[in-house]
Amino acid sequence: MKRYKDIYSKITDLNNIELAIFKASKGKTKRSNVKKILERPEYYAFELREMLINKTYKPSKSNDVKIYDGARKKERIISKPRFYPDQCVHWAIMLQIEPLLHKRMYHWCCASIKNRGIHYAGKKVKKSLINDKFHTKYCVQMDVHHFYQSINQDILIKTLERIFKDKDLIWLLSEIIKSYDEGLPIGFYTSQWLANLYLLELDNYIKHELKIKHYIRYMDDILMFGSNKRKLHKAMKYIEEYLNTKLDLKLKPNYQLYLTDSRPVDFLGYRFCRGYTTLRSSNFLRIKRRIKKIYKKGEISLHDAYSVISYNGWVVHSNCYTFFNKYIKPYISIEDCKNIIRNENRRMA
């Protein structure tokens, strides 16, 4: 397998660092600490370059915030690194290694990768169910227990060494990885790519060794289809063993294996059936409540406009036209929301 080299010199290039500063500042330009850097980007780019070349850069302690995510209010710890130098360094690295990692990723590894979001993964599920009824007779859903927190940092660094033949780059990535006590922090720009990379060998194992024809991974959520229940049970056993021995990870015990014609495939907030797709009931309820709340305010804010466009995106990728006509269209104009966002973008330009 090809190993990439001479990456660090591209990371420490002044143009790359200056671009990283501007990329990292997106959506944060009103913050005083960001304004200060943007007033003299060339100066701070040079300062950051000196830190990296002389290897005096040390990751700052991040600000950890507890949130309750999604409809199920799952507790997560989000780490917020300092804008300068940390976020700028993260961007400088990823501008150079992201295209290289993208080439390595399994085609249906879909989370936190550009143009491979929820709807991209959803298309694969729909096509598999419609076009290959025989090999999608059964479905298995699994996910990794405390994935980010459980990532073994030493195994991750060894994985990076197999891909990059660049000691300086490995030093920098190791500094960022080891700056956290265990696992990878949720919230770092580097973490989402490194987490996907950590399961790259698992993707190859499932596709090439176990020969699972229809397999989709959304970060640590695993979805597999098969024609034989016994073979899927066997594959699950091998996957669990692989995770335990090779990656020091554990599967959650609440896996599901079922006939796809007996119940919808509940995945990524959707319920997939052969030939049609609906939203998960919790998403139906959340969208309906939020639309009514915005309607009662009588005025649509920029934040509300973004929310409505996001909800509309969920709806248009499903067979929920009746829901749209009943609970969204009479209350909120999608075109009005788009105009609010357009006007804000023109103002900021």
XYZ file of C-alpha atoms in Angstrom:
349
model
C 0.000 0.000 0.000
C 1.337 3.431 -0.987
C 2.665 5.626 1.836
C 2.557 9.381 1.478
C 5.620 11.478 2.290
C 6.799 15.120 2.343
C 3.455 16.354 3.729
C 4.820 18.446 6.607
C 6.525 20.974 4.326
C 3.159 21.602 2.641
C 1.448 22.016 6.021
C 4.018 24.606 7.137
C 3.796 26.577 3.895
C 2.747 30.179 4.701
C -0.020 30.183 2.103
C -1.453 26.969 3.548
C -1.382 28.331 7.117
C -2.969 31.630 6.096
C -5.722 29.767 4.249
C -6.197 27.582 7.339
C -6.712 30.708 9.475
C -9.461 31.957 7.172
C -11.087 28.517 6.954
C -11.046 28.129 10.734
C -12.584 31.602 11.183
C -15.701 30.792 9.151
C -18.774 31.551 11.262
C -16.635 33.033 14.065
C -15.614 36.412 12.633
C -17.586 38.372 15.257
C -15.582 36.915 18.140
C -12.975 39.278 19.573
C -10.194 36.654 19.675
C -10.836 35.779 16.019
C -11.003 39.434 14.938
C -7.588 40.000 16.486
C -6.041 37.233 14.337
C -7.837 38.322 11.153
C -6.529 41.883 11.507
C -2.969 40.570 10.961
C -3.258 37.144 9.311
C 0.203 37.283 7.714
C 1.862 37.961 11.076
C 0.054 35.123 12.859
C 0.590 32.741 9.938
C 4.344 33.416 10.172
C 4.267 32.955 13.968
C 2.415 29.657 13.608
C 4.839 28.509 10.930
C 7.763 29.153 13.285
C 6.049 27.103 16.015
C 5.582 24.163 13.666
C 9.039 24.276 12.068
C 10.786 24.585 15.454
C 8.355 22.083 17.011
C 7.506 24.424 19.857
C 3.783 24.026 19.245
C 1.935 22.421 22.160
C -1.835 21.892 22.010
C -3.730 24.053 24.493
C -6.169 22.575 26.983
C -9.598 22.504 25.357
C -12.809 23.740 26.918
C -15.072 20.721 27.523
C -18.842 21.272 27.459
C -21.537 18.718 28.296
C -24.512 18.632 25.916
C -27.590 16.434 25.495
C -27.797 15.542 21.838
C -30.755 14.505 19.674
C -34.282 13.444 20.480
C -33.013 10.868 22.974
C -30.949 13.516 24.807
C -27.782 11.447 24.684
C -25.082 12.938 26.895
C -21.928 13.980 25.048
C -18.798 15.877 26.036
C -17.861 18.385 23.320
C -14.288 19.709 23.361
C -13.766 23.229 22.061
C -10.115 23.930 21.160
C -8.774 27.497 21.153
C -9.092 29.275 17.822
C -5.412 30.238 17.798
C -3.232 28.319 17.546
C -5.128 25.007 17.832
C -8.027 25.272 15.367
C -5.718 26.946 12.853
C -3.209 24.091 13.187
C -5.974 21.506 12.779
C -7.091 23.189 9.554
C -3.516 23.498 8.258
C -3.088 19.742 8.696
C -6.435 18.748 7.223
C -6.083 20.964 4.144
C -3.184 18.729 3.141
C -4.109 15.262 4.416
C -7.891 15.277 3.945
C -7.707 14.566 0.154
C -5.257 11.727 0.852
C -7.436 10.177 3.559
C -10.507 10.586 1.361
C -8.893 8.296 -1.255
C -8.366 5.604 1.393
C -11.892 5.664 2.829
C -14.385 2.917 2.068
C -16.943 4.222 -0.452
C -19.895 3.818 1.924
C -18.163 5.203 4.992
C -20.427 8.213 5.202
C -20.098 10.331 8.363
C -18.111 13.589 8.546
C -16.857 13.253 4.971
C -17.642 15.901 2.383
C -20.631 14.947 0.199
C -21.135 11.752 2.220
C -23.764 12.702 4.762
C -27.009 11.154 5.933
C -28.753 11.482 2.561
C -25.817 9.910 0.719
C -25.957 6.875 3.020
C -29.741 6.835 2.708
C -29.500 6.518 -1.077
C -27.409 3.374 -0.670
C -29.968 1.829 1.717
C -32.847 2.650 -0.670
C -31.054 1.262 -3.726
C -30.015 -1.924 -1.924
C -33.561 -2.639 -0.751
C -35.116 -1.956 -4.158
C -32.519 -3.465 -6.514
C -31.393 -6.551 -4.596
C -34.245 -8.152 -2.693
C -32.435 -11.487 -2.341
C -29.290 -10.124 -0.631
C -31.291 -7.746 1.585
C -33.617 -10.344 3.073
C -32.108 -9.807 6.530
C -30.634 -6.723 8.163
C -28.123 -6.302 11.001
C -27.593 -3.066 12.938
C -24.724 -2.643 15.396
C -22.723 0.159 16.916
C -19.537 0.549 18.943
C -19.700 1.199 22.682
C -18.397 4.719 23.529
C -16.531 4.880 20.223
C -14.623 8.177 20.455
C -13.644 7.656 24.100
C -12.545 4.049 23.457
C -10.178 4.672 20.545
C -6.730 3.371 21.432
C -4.328 6.241 20.753
C -1.295 3.994 20.190
C -3.130 1.852 17.630
C -4.301 5.018 15.862
C -0.772 6.414 15.659
C 0.497 3.099 14.237
C -2.263 3.254 11.624
C -1.098 6.756 10.667
C 2.498 5.500 10.384
C 1.357 2.889 7.862
C -0.150 5.643 5.698
C 2.308 8.537 6.112
C 6.064 8.216 5.724
C 6.682 11.591 7.350
C 8.100 11.697 10.893
C 7.311 15.385 11.349
C 3.658 14.886 10.427
C 3.413 11.878 12.757
C 4.947 14.006 15.532
C 2.351 16.759 15.034
C -0.617 14.381 14.846
C 0.670 12.506 17.897
C 0.880 15.764 19.848
C -2.774 16.489 19.054
C -3.927 12.920 19.764
C -1.966 12.615 23.025
C -3.149 16.036 24.249
C -6.348 14.295 25.330
C -6.245 11.798 28.213
C -7.946 8.966 26.319
C -9.578 8.346 22.987
C -10.349 11.230 20.653
C -12.180 14.417 21.667
C -15.514 15.103 19.979
C -15.297 18.613 18.546
C -11.789 18.641 17.073
C -11.779 18.962 13.270
C -9.068 16.296 13.131
C -11.041 13.837 15.279
C -13.812 13.037 12.817
C -11.312 12.050 10.114
C -9.045 10.137 12.480
C -12.054 8.261 13.907
C -13.117 7.185 10.412
C -9.529 6.195 9.635
C -9.429 4.057 12.793
C -12.171 1.812 11.364
C -10.729 1.691 7.846
C -9.294 -1.805 8.346
C -12.647 -2.968 9.710
C -14.317 -1.761 6.489
C -11.802 -3.715 4.414
C -12.266 -6.799 6.611
C -16.065 -6.751 6.263
C -16.023 -6.180 2.498
C -13.093 -8.341 1.402
C -12.765 -11.055 4.064
C -16.373 -11.514 5.157
C -17.625 -10.523 1.680
C -20.698 -8.635 2.859
C -22.270 -7.299 -0.329
C -24.350 -4.452 1.173
C -22.545 -2.728 4.037
C -22.845 0.902 5.156
C -21.029 2.554 8.064
C -22.023 5.900 9.494
C -19.124 6.614 11.891
C -19.605 3.792 14.447
C -23.113 2.773 13.314
C -22.871 -0.388 11.214
C -25.601 -1.583 8.846
C -25.321 -4.860 6.928
C -27.713 -6.796 4.726
C -27.619 -10.473 3.826
C -29.606 -13.346 2.403
C -28.871 -15.801 5.221
C -29.531 -15.249 8.921
C -26.947 -17.824 10.025
C -24.192 -16.208 7.922
C -24.985 -12.772 9.350
C -24.770 -14.139 12.907
C -21.396 -15.630 11.993
C -20.238 -12.310 10.469
C -21.275 -10.479 13.633
C -19.200 -12.863 15.732
C -16.129 -12.275 13.523
C -16.648 -8.488 13.598
C -16.897 -8.473 17.389
C -13.724 -10.544 17.642
C -11.910 -8.263 15.172
C -12.898 -5.145 17.096
C -11.808 -6.657 20.423
C -8.444 -8.049 19.293
C -7.321 -5.623 16.583
C -8.857 -2.286 17.593
C -9.469 -2.623 21.339
C -13.161 -1.758 20.889
C -16.416 -3.347 22.035
C -19.790 -3.629 20.349
C -22.900 -2.602 22.229
C -24.931 -5.666 23.230
C -28.159 -4.200 21.802
C -27.575 -5.329 18.200
C -30.599 -6.018 15.983
C -31.013 -8.737 13.343
C -34.367 -8.996 11.595
C -36.278 -9.661 8.371
C -36.401 -6.462 6.326
C -39.913 -7.259 5.095
C -41.182 -7.628 8.659
C -40.240 -4.106 9.806
C -38.655 -0.919 8.393
C -34.897 -0.364 8.610
C -34.647 2.371 11.260
C -31.370 4.107 10.374
C -30.080 7.714 10.326
C -33.426 9.180 11.424
C -35.364 7.489 8.617
C -37.455 4.328 8.332
C -36.545 2.567 5.076
C -38.948 0.126 3.413
C -38.789 -1.389 -0.048
C -39.892 1.379 -2.405
C -40.629 4.127 0.125
C -39.064 5.977 3.062
C -40.591 7.808 6.013
C -39.161 9.826 8.883
C -38.648 8.355 12.323
C -41.647 9.218 14.531
C -39.499 11.289 16.921
C -38.345 13.405 13.953
C -41.940 13.872 12.787
C -42.873 15.183 16.225
C -39.831 17.430 16.591
C -40.331 19.073 13.175
C -44.047 19.583 13.754
C -43.493 21.240 17.156
C -40.679 23.488 15.912
C -42.662 24.696 12.874
C -45.617 25.650 15.086
C -43.302 27.421 17.515
C -41.729 29.493 14.699
C -45.178 30.265 13.265
C -46.443 31.579 16.631
C -43.478 33.982 16.877
C -44.777 35.770 13.768
C -41.276 36.539 12.500
C -38.626 34.222 11.098
C -35.103 34.791 12.401
C -31.968 33.695 10.552
C -31.590 30.770 12.951
C -35.217 29.761 12.328
C -34.711 29.993 8.558
C -31.740 27.631 8.697
C -33.758 25.204 10.853
C -36.702 25.205 8.435
C -34.439 24.594 5.411
C -32.784 21.737 7.304
C -36.150 20.197 8.183
C -37.299 20.576 4.584
C -34.181 18.679 3.500
C -35.186 15.779 5.743
C -38.711 15.772 4.317
C -37.808 15.995 0.610
C -35.541 12.941 0.915
C -38.476 10.872 2.130
C -41.993 10.028 0.961
C -43.575 12.569 3.302
C -45.358 14.895 0.873
C -48.614 14.681 2.875
C -46.746 15.641 6.069
C -45.192 18.650 4.303
C -48.566 19.854 2.976
C -50.233 19.477 6.366
C -47.613 20.622 8.892
C -45.120 22.870 7.063
C -46.573 24.502 3.936
C -49.592 26.208 5.659
C -47.331 27.801 8.305
C -43.895 28.574 6.819
C -42.793 29.553 3.307
C -39.624 27.711 2.266
C -38.894 30.452 -0.282
C -39.088 33.143 2.425
C -36.560 31.210 4.502
C -34.226 30.926 1.509
C -34.486 34.675 0.906
C -33.608 35.428 4.540
C -30.477 33.279 4.230
C -29.547 34.800 0.843
C -29.874 38.335 2.193
C -27.686 37.496 5.202
C -25.035 35.946 2.936
C -25.009 39.069 0.725
C -24.665 41.273 3.779
C -21.728 39.250 5.086
C -19.964 39.141 1.695
